[in-house]
Amino acid sequence: MIYEELDRLVSYGILTGLIDESDSIYVRNRLLTKLGLDAYEETEAKCGGAEELDDILKNITDYAVSQGMLENDSVVYRDIFDTEIMDTLTPYPSTVIKEFNSRYEISSKEATDYFYKLSCDTNYIRRGRIKKDIKWIVDSEYGEIEITINRSKPEKDPKAIAAAKLQKQSSYPKCQLCVENEGYGGRVNHPARQNHRIIPIDICGGKWGFQYSPYVYYNEHCIVFNSEHVPMVIDKSAFAKLLDFITRFNHYIIGSNADLPIVGGSILSHEHFQGGNHIFAMHRAKSEKFYTVPGFEDIEVSRLAWPMSVLRLRSDDTEKLVELADRILTSWRAYTDEDAFIYAQTDGEPHNTITPIASMSDGKYVLDLVLRNNITTEEHPLGVYHPHAELHHIKKENIGLIEVMGLAVLPSRLVEELDAVANAIINGKDLKAEEKTASHAEWVYNTVLPGHPSINKDNIMDILKEEVGKVFVNVLEHAGVYKRDAEGMAAFDRFVAQL
């Protein structure tokens, strides 16, 4: 009965603290209106725990489908509808901001703990889908590398894709990072965000927004974005902004994707950073060589033992850190070393940039500067410092900020493909003969099987996961502008020496 599900949802709101007991009748009546109901029958139904939310929303949405309230019974339309339902439980932005700021007076962690829980409880972060993500750890010479196969992003919906083609084009909101997303009802080609809340924060005197990613690739995965729709840029001010954020939220890390195609993130049109309460493998990486940069002798500068090319700066003086980071960036933008195949530009197109990451460690600010280059060649049309073709069966997409730090975000297709590979190996099938396994055949025949002669049905998935991890380490090595051999490290030293 639909009334039982509505009572369970109201009970959920009280249980999680989204609403007060005194809000019950008001919220219930709003839900009745959304469902086109003008009557109510009281039930004894209660919510037993936050984990029941998915079931409650499914049942309410099933009812709406049965009443013809959804244009199509598919994931996109169901998401739009159940987000509207959760809007009835979500506090107004002013209430959330006031509570966040009140808790911030106690500590920044108190504030983010509250806001993250709220973002989960409102179902903006869909915990049920996040649980479907597949995660494992792989040991490597660089430390423990995290591997994830993301399944929380909904798959492309054919019905929604078809409907979007017929829909009048809209530029509102301009992108999925704009402040105008807060409370937006959504459409087939833009997610509903009635349950989304943004905390306004000041970054270097500018107006910025603080929110969480709905897909949380790691703990408390947050996004910090310019309130204006302005493009990504890595410059002196970017370093200052990152460090200013860390000053305000010193229990978090924060970083920026690079500002050039191939080595940048998926949204270059809107300035934003990503961070969270997570220790990545790169942060645990050791400094393998120390340098002294003239004029900055009081700043600790080191090269990390990491597959990508990283300079780590440590100091308690943020102004000096920004000055040195800017010197390194300015030098790198213009730097060419033909012997190392580093070209600042070709035919007027710039290639060099930096992926910066800021954090706090042992009372000092840390700024990790990852050197990037997006040059392409006929042999490597997607990028010389990008996963090469032999690795595309596992990872073909850009290597952005999250991967740079040692967390692989692999495509959901691998779930079915690795299962098919395992089945083919155990049953002696020809991997080249099947579409789902053909791209993995060379890897399996040349690497996996020779390295694991005792492979069997009991250990095959563990072996495949281990080998996938090794491929991802190779992906990072390909993305490193200086290779991890004597010649590459000598070239790295040449760059630092000319600073």
mmCIF file of N, CA and C in Angstrom, residues 50-167:
data_model
loop_
_atom_site.group_PDB
_atom_site.id
_atom_site.type_symbol
_atom_site.label_atom_id
_atom_site.label_comp_id
_atom_site.label_asym_id
_atom_site.label_seq_id
_atom_site.Cartn_x
_atom_site.Cartn_y
_atom_site.Cartn_z
ATOM 1 N N ALA A 50 18.595 3.571 7.873
ATOM 2 C CA ALA A 50 18.872 4.356 6.674
ATOM 3 C C ALA A 50 19.039 3.488 5.432
ATOM 4 N N GLU A 51 19.467 2.228 5.640
ATOM 5 C CA GLU A 51 19.697 1.335 4.502
ATOM 6 C C GLU A 51 18.398 0.969 3.781
ATOM 7 N N GLU A 52 17.241 1.301 4.365
ATOM 8 C CA GLU A 52 15.954 0.965 3.745
ATOM 9 C C GLU A 52 15.512 1.990 2.699
ATOM 10 N N LEU A 53 16.231 3.097 2.583
ATOM 11 C CA LEU A 53 15.766 4.178 1.712
ATOM 12 C C LEU A 53 15.578 3.740 0.269
ATOM 13 N N ASP A 54 16.528 2.992 -0.263
ATOM 14 C CA ASP A 54 16.411 2.558 -1.665
ATOM 15 C C ASP A 54 15.119 1.782 -1.893
ATOM 16 N N ASP A 55 14.799 0.895 -0.955
ATOM 17 C CA ASP A 55 13.581 0.081 -1.077
ATOM 18 C C ASP A 55 12.336 0.965 -1.008
ATOM 19 N N ILE A 56 12.340 1.932 -0.089
ATOM 20 C CA ILE A 56 11.194 2.835 0.048
ATOM 21 C C ILE A 56 10.979 3.621 -1.240
ATOM 22 N N LEU A 57 12.063 4.213 -1.767
ATOM 23 C CA LEU A 57 11.948 5.018 -2.984
ATOM 24 C C LEU A 57 11.556 4.175 -4.189
ATOM 25 N N LYS A 58 12.067 2.948 -4.239
ATOM 26 C CA LYS A 58 11.682 2.051 -5.343
ATOM 27 C C LYS A 58 10.178 1.788 -5.319
ATOM 28 N N ASN A 59 9.656 1.513 -4.131
ATOM 29 C CA ASN A 59 8.231 1.203 -4.029
ATOM 30 C C ASN A 59 7.359 2.407 -4.357
ATOM 31 N N ILE A 60 7.780 3.590 -3.912
ATOM 32 C CA ILE A 60 7.019 4.799 -4.236
ATOM 33 C C ILE A 60 7.077 5.085 -5.734
ATOM 34 N N THR A 61 8.264 4.908 -6.325
ATOM 35 C CA THR A 61 8.412 5.155 -7.765
ATOM 36 C C THR A 61 7.658 4.105 -8.578
ATOM 37 N N ASP A 62 7.654 2.859 -8.115
ATOM 38 C CA ASP A 62 6.854 1.818 -8.788
ATOM 39 C C ASP A 62 5.381 2.217 -8.815
ATOM 40 N N TYR A 63 4.901 2.769 -7.700
ATOM 41 C CA TYR A 63 3.506 3.225 -7.646
ATOM 42 C C TYR A 63 3.284 4.325 -8.683
ATOM 43 N N ALA A 64 4.213 5.282 -8.744
ATOM 44 C CA ALA A 64 4.075 6.383 -9.704
ATOM 45 C C ALA A 64 4.052 5.855 -11.140
ATOM 46 N N VAL A 65 4.895 4.849 -11.418
ATOM 47 C CA VAL A 65 4.913 4.240 -12.759
ATOM 48 C C VAL A 65 3.556 3.596 -13.049
ATOM 49 N N SER A 66 3.018 2.900 -12.069
ATOM 50 C CA SER A 66 1.728 2.211 -12.258
ATOM 51 C C SER A 66 0.592 3.196 -12.509
ATOM 52 N N GLN A 67 0.754 4.430 -12.045
ATOM 53 C CA GLN A 67 -0.270 5.468 -12.239
ATOM 54 C C GLN A 67 -0.003 6.329 -13.476
ATOM 55 N N GLY A 68 1.035 5.948 -14.243
ATOM 56 C CA GLY A 68 1.340 6.681 -15.461
ATOM 57 C C GLY A 68 1.948 8.052 -15.225
ATOM 58 N N MET A 69 2.611 8.236 -14.084
ATOM 59 C CA MET A 69 3.167 9.541 -13.729
ATOM 60 C C MET A 69 4.550 9.783 -14.336
ATOM 61 N N LEU A 70 5.213 8.724 -14.829
ATOM 62 C CA LEU A 70 6.530 8.850 -15.450
ATOM 63 C C LEU A 70 6.395 8.653 -16.955
ATOM 64 N N GLU A 71 7.116 9.445 -17.698
ATOM 65 C CA GLU A 71 7.063 9.342 -19.159
ATOM 66 C C GLU A 71 7.579 7.986 -19.629
ATOM 67 N N ASN A 72 8.639 7.490 -18.955
ATOM 68 C CA ASN A 72 9.189 6.165 -19.254
ATOM 69 C C ASN A 72 9.652 5.528 -17.954
ATOM 70 N N ASP A 73 9.575 4.209 -17.895
ATOM 71 C CA ASP A 73 10.057 3.486 -16.715
ATOM 72 C C ASP A 73 11.504 3.095 -16.949
ATOM 73 N N SER A 74 12.393 4.077 -16.822
ATOM 74 C CA SER A 74 13.814 3.835 -17.013
ATOM 75 C C SER A 74 14.582 4.631 -15.972
ATOM 76 N N VAL A 75 15.876 4.344 -15.836
ATOM 77 C CA VAL A 75 16.646 4.884 -14.724
ATOM 78 C C VAL A 75 16.670 6.409 -14.688
ATOM 79 N N VAL A 76 16.756 7.058 -15.848
ATOM 80 C CA VAL A 76 16.816 8.522 -15.873
ATOM 81 C C VAL A 76 15.525 9.126 -15.337
ATOM 82 N N TYR A 77 14.393 8.619 -15.804
ATOM 83 C CA TYR A 77 13.106 9.156 -15.366
ATOM 84 C C TYR A 77 12.818 8.801 -13.906
ATOM 85 N N ARG A 78 13.232 7.611 -13.492
ATOM 86 C CA ARG A 78 13.048 7.227 -12.096
ATOM 87 C C ARG A 78 13.908 8.100 -11.172
ATOM 88 N N ASP A 79 15.132 8.419 -11.611
ATOM 89 C CA ASP A 79 15.999 9.283 -10.810
ATOM 90 C C ASP A 79 15.400 10.681 -10.658
ATOM 91 N N ILE A 80 14.872 11.211 -11.753
ATOM 92 C CA ILE A 80 14.254 12.544 -11.683
ATOM 93 C C ILE A 80 13.086 12.528 -10.709
ATOM 94 N N PHE A 81 12.289 11.459 -10.770
ATOM 95 C CA PHE A 81 11.110 11.391 -9.904
ATOM 96 C C PHE A 81 11.485 11.208 -8.444
ATOM 97 N N ASP A 82 12.372 10.257 -8.138
ATOM 98 C CA ASP A 82 12.650 10.025 -6.714
ATOM 99 C C ASP A 82 13.459 11.173 -6.091
ATOM 100 N N THR A 83 14.173 11.938 -6.926
ATOM 101 C CA THR A 83 14.838 13.133 -6.408
ATOM 102 C C THR A 83 13.812 14.182 -6.004
ATOM 103 N N GLU A 84 12.749 14.303 -6.786
ATOM 104 C CA GLU A 84 11.665 15.223 -6.423
ATOM 105 C C GLU A 84 11.005 14.789 -5.118
ATOM 106 N N ILE A 85 10.876 13.493 -4.929
ATOM 107 C CA ILE A 85 10.310 12.972 -3.683
ATOM 108 C C ILE A 85 11.209 13.343 -2.500
ATOM 109 N N MET A 86 12.537 13.176 -2.658
ATOM 110 C CA MET A 86 13.470 13.487 -1.572
ATOM 111 C C MET A 86 13.534 14.986 -1.272
ATOM 112 N N ASP A 87 13.110 15.804 -2.232
ATOM 113 C CA ASP A 87 13.052 17.247 -2.013
ATOM 114 C C ASP A 87 12.175 17.589 -0.809
ATOM 115 N N THR A 88 11.161 16.762 -0.563
ATOM 116 C CA THR A 88 10.247 17.041 0.555
ATOM 117 C C THR A 88 10.938 16.904 1.911
ATOM 118 N N LEU A 89 12.039 16.150 1.960
ATOM 119 C CA LEU A 89 12.753 15.939 3.221
ATOM 120 C C LEU A 89 13.996 16.812 3.359
ATOM 121 N N THR A 90 14.413 17.440 2.274
ATOM 122 C CA THR A 90 15.694 18.159 2.260
ATOM 123 C C THR A 90 15.536 19.576 2.802
ATOM 124 N N PRO A 91 16.335 19.939 3.818
ATOM 125 C CA PRO A 91 16.230 21.288 4.393
ATOM 126 C C PRO A 91 16.551 22.370 3.359
ATOM 127 N N TYR A 92 16.014 23.560 3.561
ATOM 128 C CA TYR A 92 16.331 24.693 2.702
ATOM 129 C C TYR A 92 17.831 24.996 2.759
ATOM 130 N N PRO A 93 18.387 25.549 1.669
ATOM 131 C CA PRO A 93 19.809 25.903 1.674
ATOM 132 C C PRO A 93 20.215 26.767 2.861
ATOM 133 N N SER A 94 19.385 27.750 3.210
ATOM 134 C CA SER A 94 19.735 28.649 4.320
ATOM 135 C C SER A 94 19.875 27.885 5.631
ATOM 136 N N THR A 95 19.037 26.875 5.835
ATOM 137 C CA THR A 95 19.108 26.066 7.051
ATOM 138 C C THR A 95 20.405 25.273 7.092
ATOM 139 N N VAL A 96 20.771 24.686 5.945
ATOM 140 C CA VAL A 96 21.993 23.883 5.855
ATOM 141 C C VAL A 96 23.225 24.760 6.070
ATOM 142 N N ILE A 97 23.239 25.922 5.434
ATOM 143 C CA ILE A 97 24.385 26.834 5.553
ATOM 144 C C ILE A 97 24.552 27.289 6.999
ATOM 145 N N LYS A 98 23.451 27.642 7.633
ATOM 146 C CA LYS A 98 23.500 28.092 9.025
ATOM 147 C C LYS A 98 24.049 27.001 9.938
ATOM 148 N N GLU A 99 23.601 25.764 9.737
ATOM 149 C CA GLU A 99 24.064 24.646 10.571
ATOM 150 C C GLU A 99 25.532 24.345 10.308
ATOM 151 N N PHE A 100 25.933 24.382 9.039
ATOM 152 C CA PHE A 100 27.338 24.150 8.683
ATOM 153 C C PHE A 100 28.236 25.179 9.355
ATOM 154 N N ASN A 101 27.873 26.449 9.233
ATOM 155 C CA ASN A 101 28.701 27.515 9.799
ATOM 156 C C ASN A 101 28.756 27.437 11.320
ATOM 157 N N SER A 102 27.651 27.041 11.919
ATOM 158 C CA SER A 102 27.625 26.876 13.377
ATOM 159 C C SER A 102 28.591 25.789 13.811
ATOM 160 N N ARG A 103 28.599 24.701 13.098
ATOM 161 C CA ARG A 103 29.489 23.583 13.433
ATOM 162 C C ARG A 103 30.941 23.919 13.093
ATOM 163 N N TYR A 104 31.149 24.748 12.059
ATOM 164 C CA TYR A 104 32.505 25.149 11.696
ATOM 165 C C TYR A 104 33.167 25.925 12.831
ATOM 166 N N GLU A 105 32.361 26.637 13.617
ATOM 167 C CA GLU A 105 32.892 27.364 14.766
ATOM 168 C C GLU A 105 33.529 26.404 15.766
ATOM 169 N N ILE A 106 33.053 25.158 15.792
ATOM 170 C CA ILE A 106 33.635 24.128 16.658
ATOM 171 C C ILE A 106 34.900 23.578 16.007
ATOM 172 N N SER A 107 34.761 23.124 14.743
ATOM 173 C CA SER A 107 35.912 22.659 13.960
ATOM 174 C C SER A 107 35.470 22.451 12.521
ATOM 175 N N SER A 108 36.421 22.512 11.616
ATOM 176 C CA SER A 108 36.089 22.279 10.211
ATOM 177 C C SER A 108 35.621 20.836 10.002
ATOM 178 N N LYS A 109 36.182 19.907 10.739
ATOM 179 C CA LYS A 109 35.780 18.498 10.609
ATOM 180 C C LYS A 109 34.343 18.295 11.089
ATOM 181 N N GLU A 110 33.969 18.976 12.159
ATOM 182 C CA GLU A 110 32.589 18.897 12.652
ATOM 183 C C GLU A 110 31.631 19.351 11.552
ATOM 184 N N ALA A 111 32.010 20.406 10.835
ATOM 185 C CA ALA A 111 31.159 20.943 9.766
ATOM 186 C C ALA A 111 31.060 19.983 8.590
ATOM 187 N N THR A 112 32.195 19.438 8.148
ATOM 188 C CA THR A 112 32.161 18.534 6.993
ATOM 189 C C THR A 112 31.498 17.205 7.344
ATOM 190 N N ASP A 113 31.669 16.729 8.576
ATOM 191 C CA ASP A 113 30.973 15.498 8.996
ATOM 192 C C ASP A 113 29.465 15.676 8.862
ATOM 193 N N TYR A 114 28.963 16.818 9.322
ATOM 194 C CA TYR A 114 27.530 17.109 9.224
ATOM 195 C C TYR A 114 27.083 17.159 7.763
ATOM 196 N N PHE A 115 27.833 17.896 6.948
ATOM 197 C CA PHE A 115 27.412 18.127 5.567
ATOM 198 C C PHE A 115 27.484 16.849 4.738
ATOM 199 N N TYR A 116 28.505 16.026 4.994
ATOM 200 C CA TYR A 116 28.608 14.776 4.243
ATOM 201 C C TYR A 116 27.451 13.839 4.593
ATOM 202 N N LYS A 117 27.142 13.732 5.876
ATOM 203 C CA LYS A 117 26.014 12.882 6.298
ATOM 204 C C LYS A 117 24.715 13.378 5.678
ATOM 205 N N LEU A 118 24.510 14.699 5.686
ATOM 206 C CA LEU A 118 23.310 15.257 5.084
ATOM 207 C C LEU A 118 23.229 14.903 3.602
ATOM 208 N N SER A 119 24.352 15.021 2.890
ATOM 209 C CA SER A 119 24.375 14.742 1.448
ATOM 210 C C SER A 119 24.061 13.280 1.149
ATOM 211 N N CYS A 120 24.401 12.405 2.096
ATOM 212 C CA CYS A 120 24.040 10.986 1.964
ATOM 213 C C CYS A 120 22.586 10.759 2.329
ATOM 214 N N ASP A 121 22.151 11.348 3.437
ATOM 215 C CA ASP A 121 20.787 11.120 3.920
ATOM 216 C C ASP A 121 19.735 11.640 2.950
ATOM 217 N N THR A 122 20.036 12.715 2.231
ATOM 218 C CA THR A 122 19.080 13.258 1.262
ATOM 219 C C THR A 122 19.053 12.450 -0.041
ATOM 220 N N ASN A 123 19.945 11.478 -0.140
ATOM 221 C CA ASN A 123 20.090 10.635 -1.335
ATOM 222 C C ASN A 123 20.705 11.374 -2.513
ATOM 223 N N TYR A 124 21.268 12.561 -2.259
ATOM 224 C CA TYR A 124 22.084 13.214 -3.294
ATOM 225 C C TYR A 124 23.269 12.305 -3.592
ATOM 226 N N ILE A 125 23.908 11.793 -2.557
ATOM 227 C CA ILE A 125 24.875 10.701 -2.709
ATOM 228 C C ILE A 125 24.090 9.419 -2.541
ATOM 229 N N ARG A 126 23.971 8.657 -3.611
ATOM 230 C CA ARG A 126 23.145 7.446 -3.576
ATOM 231 C C ARG A 126 23.965 6.283 -3.015
ATOM 232 N N ARG A 127 23.836 6.105 -1.700
ATOM 233 C CA ARG A 127 24.651 5.105 -1.015
ATOM 234 C C ARG A 127 24.447 3.698 -1.570
ATOM 235 N N GLY A 128 23.208 3.398 -1.958
ATOM 236 C CA GLY A 128 22.944 2.059 -2.485
ATOM 237 C C GLY A 128 23.737 1.772 -3.744
ATOM 238 N N ARG A 129 23.897 2.779 -4.599
ATOM 239 C CA ARG A 129 24.669 2.589 -5.834
ATOM 240 C C ARG A 129 26.165 2.563 -5.551
ATOM 241 N N ILE A 130 26.606 3.408 -4.612
ATOM 242 C CA ILE A 130 28.025 3.449 -4.287
ATOM 243 C C ILE A 130 28.500 2.073 -3.820
ATOM 244 N N LYS A 131 27.637 1.368 -3.092
ATOM 245 C CA LYS A 131 28.001 0.042 -2.579
ATOM 246 C C LYS A 131 28.262 -0.958 -3.713
ATOM 247 N N LYS A 132 27.743 -0.667 -4.893
ATOM 248 C CA LYS A 132 27.928 -1.568 -6.030
ATOM 249 C C LYS A 132 29.313 -1.408 -6.670
ATOM 250 N N ASP A 133 30.000 -0.304 -6.343
ATOM 251 C CA ASP A 133 31.344 -0.117 -6.879
ATOM 252 C C ASP A 133 32.245 -1.257 -6.410
ATOM 253 N N ILE A 134 33.103 -1.706 -7.288
ATOM 254 C CA ILE A 134 34.023 -2.806 -6.965
ATOM 255 C C ILE A 134 35.387 -2.200 -6.660
ATOM 256 N N LYS A 135 35.956 -2.559 -5.503
ATOM 257 C CA LYS A 135 37.222 -1.950 -5.075
ATOM 258 C C LYS A 135 38.179 -3.016 -4.572
ATOM 259 N N TRP A 136 39.466 -2.809 -4.868
ATOM 260 C CA TRP A 136 40.484 -3.674 -4.298
ATOM 261 C C TRP A 136 41.826 -2.946 -4.284
ATOM 262 N N ILE A 137 42.760 -3.513 -3.532
ATOM 263 C CA ILE A 137 44.092 -2.926 -3.359
ATOM 264 C C ILE A 137 45.126 -3.831 -4.028
ATOM 265 N N VAL A 138 46.094 -3.214 -4.689
ATOM 266 C CA VAL A 138 47.168 -3.965 -5.328
ATOM 267 C C VAL A 138 48.506 -3.430 -4.829
ATOM 268 N N ASP A 139 49.370 -4.324 -4.381
ATOM 269 C CA ASP A 139 50.714 -3.917 -3.969
ATOM 270 C C ASP A 139 51.564 -3.618 -5.207
ATOM 271 N N SER A 140 52.394 -2.602 -5.094
ATOM 272 C CA SER A 140 53.286 -2.255 -6.199
ATOM 273 C C SER A 140 54.573 -1.693 -5.618
ATOM 274 N N GLU A 141 55.547 -1.463 -6.464
ATOM 275 C CA GLU A 141 56.797 -0.868 -5.990
ATOM 276 C C GLU A 141 56.591 0.557 -5.496
ATOM 277 N N TYR A 142 55.432 1.146 -5.806
ATOM 278 C CA TYR A 142 55.117 2.505 -5.377
ATOM 279 C C TYR A 142 54.193 2.527 -4.154
ATOM 280 N N GLY A 143 53.921 1.373 -3.601
ATOM 281 C CA GLY A 143 52.997 1.285 -2.475
ATOM 282 C C GLY A 143 51.680 0.660 -2.894
ATOM 283 N N GLU A 144 50.688 0.760 -2.025
ATOM 284 C CA GLU A 144 49.382 0.163 -2.294
ATOM 285 C C GLU A 144 48.569 1.058 -3.226
ATOM 286 N N ILE A 145 48.223 0.503 -4.379
ATOM 287 C CA ILE A 145 47.451 1.222 -5.386
ATOM 288 C C ILE A 145 45.986 0.800 -5.262
ATOM 289 N N GLU A 146 45.078 1.786 -5.289
ATOM 290 C CA GLU A 146 43.651 1.501 -5.169
ATOM 291 C C GLU A 146 43.018 1.366 -6.560
ATOM 292 N N ILE A 147 42.234 0.319 -6.711
ATOM 293 C CA ILE A 147 41.546 0.069 -7.979
ATOM 294 C C ILE A 147 40.039 0.092 -7.730
ATOM 295 N N THR A 148 39.304 0.824 -8.541
ATOM 296 C CA THR A 148 37.842 0.806 -8.463
ATOM 297 C C THR A 148 37.256 0.634 -9.857
ATOM 298 N N ILE A 149 36.195 -0.129 -9.904
ATOM 299 C CA ILE A 149 35.372 -0.172 -11.113
ATOM 300 C C ILE A 149 34.078 0.518 -10.735
ATOM 301 N N ASN A 150 33.846 1.662 -11.333
ATOM 302 C CA ASN A 150 32.715 2.487 -10.925
ATOM 303 C C ASN A 150 31.409 1.986 -11.518
ATOM 304 N N ARG A 151 30.446 1.709 -10.641
ATOM 305 C CA ARG A 151 29.132 1.262 -11.102
ATOM 306 C C ARG A 151 28.020 2.166 -10.579
ATOM 307 N N SER A 152 28.380 3.271 -9.916
ATOM 308 C CA SER A 152 27.359 4.131 -9.311
ATOM 309 C C SER A 152 26.787 5.145 -10.295
ATOM 310 N N LYS A 153 27.549 5.475 -11.342
ATOM 311 C CA LYS A 153 26.990 6.343 -12.373
ATOM 312 C C LYS A 153 26.004 5.534 -13.202
ATOM 313 N N PRO A 154 24.771 6.030 -13.373
ATOM 314 C CA PRO A 154 23.810 5.268 -14.178
ATOM 315 C C PRO A 154 24.290 5.110 -15.617
ATOM 316 N N GLU A 155 24.015 3.948 -16.189
ATOM 317 C CA GLU A 155 24.405 3.695 -17.575
ATOM 318 C C GLU A 155 23.588 4.584 -18.520
ATOM 319 N N LYS A 156 24.097 4.755 -19.723
ATOM 320 C CA LYS A 156 23.365 5.521 -20.728
ATOM 321 C C LYS A 156 21.991 4.879 -20.942
ATOM 322 N N ASP A 157 20.973 5.699 -20.901
ATOM 323 C CA ASP A 157 19.594 5.242 -21.032
ATOM 324 C C ASP A 157 19.124 5.504 -22.464
ATOM 325 N N PRO A 158 18.918 4.450 -23.278
ATOM 326 C CA PRO A 158 18.530 4.649 -24.683
ATOM 327 C C PRO A 158 17.278 5.508 -24.853
ATOM 328 N N LYS A 159 16.281 5.309 -23.979
ATOM 329 C CA LYS A 159 15.044 6.091 -24.085
ATOM 330 C C LYS A 159 15.309 7.560 -23.787
ATOM 331 N N ALA A 160 16.148 7.809 -22.785
ATOM 332 C CA ALA A 160 16.467 9.197 -22.435
ATOM 333 C C ALA A 160 17.307 9.859 -23.513
ATOM 334 N N ILE A 161 18.220 9.091 -24.118
ATOM 335 C CA ILE A 161 19.047 9.630 -25.201
ATOM 336 C C ILE A 161 18.167 10.034 -26.382
ATOM 337 N N ALA A 162 17.207 9.180 -26.701
ATOM 338 C CA ALA A 162 16.285 9.477 -27.801
ATOM 339 C C ALA A 162 15.433 10.703 -27.487
ATOM 340 N N ALA A 163 14.965 10.789 -26.232
ATOM 341 C CA ALA A 163 14.130 11.932 -25.835
ATOM 342 C C ALA A 163 14.929 13.227 -25.839
ATOM 343 N N ALA A 164 16.194 13.144 -25.447
ATOM 344 C CA ALA A 164 17.041 14.340 -25.377
ATOM 345 C C ALA A 164 17.235 14.956 -26.758
ATOM 346 N N LYS A 165 17.284 14.113 -27.792
ATOM 347 C CA LYS A 165 17.468 14.607 -29.157
ATOM 348 C C LYS A 165 16.278 15.456 -29.608
ATOM 349 N N LEU A 166 15.106 15.132 -29.056
ATOM 350 C CA LEU A 166 13.887 15.844 -29.445
ATOM 351 C C LEU A 166 13.610 17.047 -28.555
ATOM 352 N N GLN A 167 14.317 17.112 -27.425
ATOM 353 C CA GLN A 167 14.057 18.166 -26.453
ATOM 354 C C GLN A 167 14.694 19.483 -26.881
#
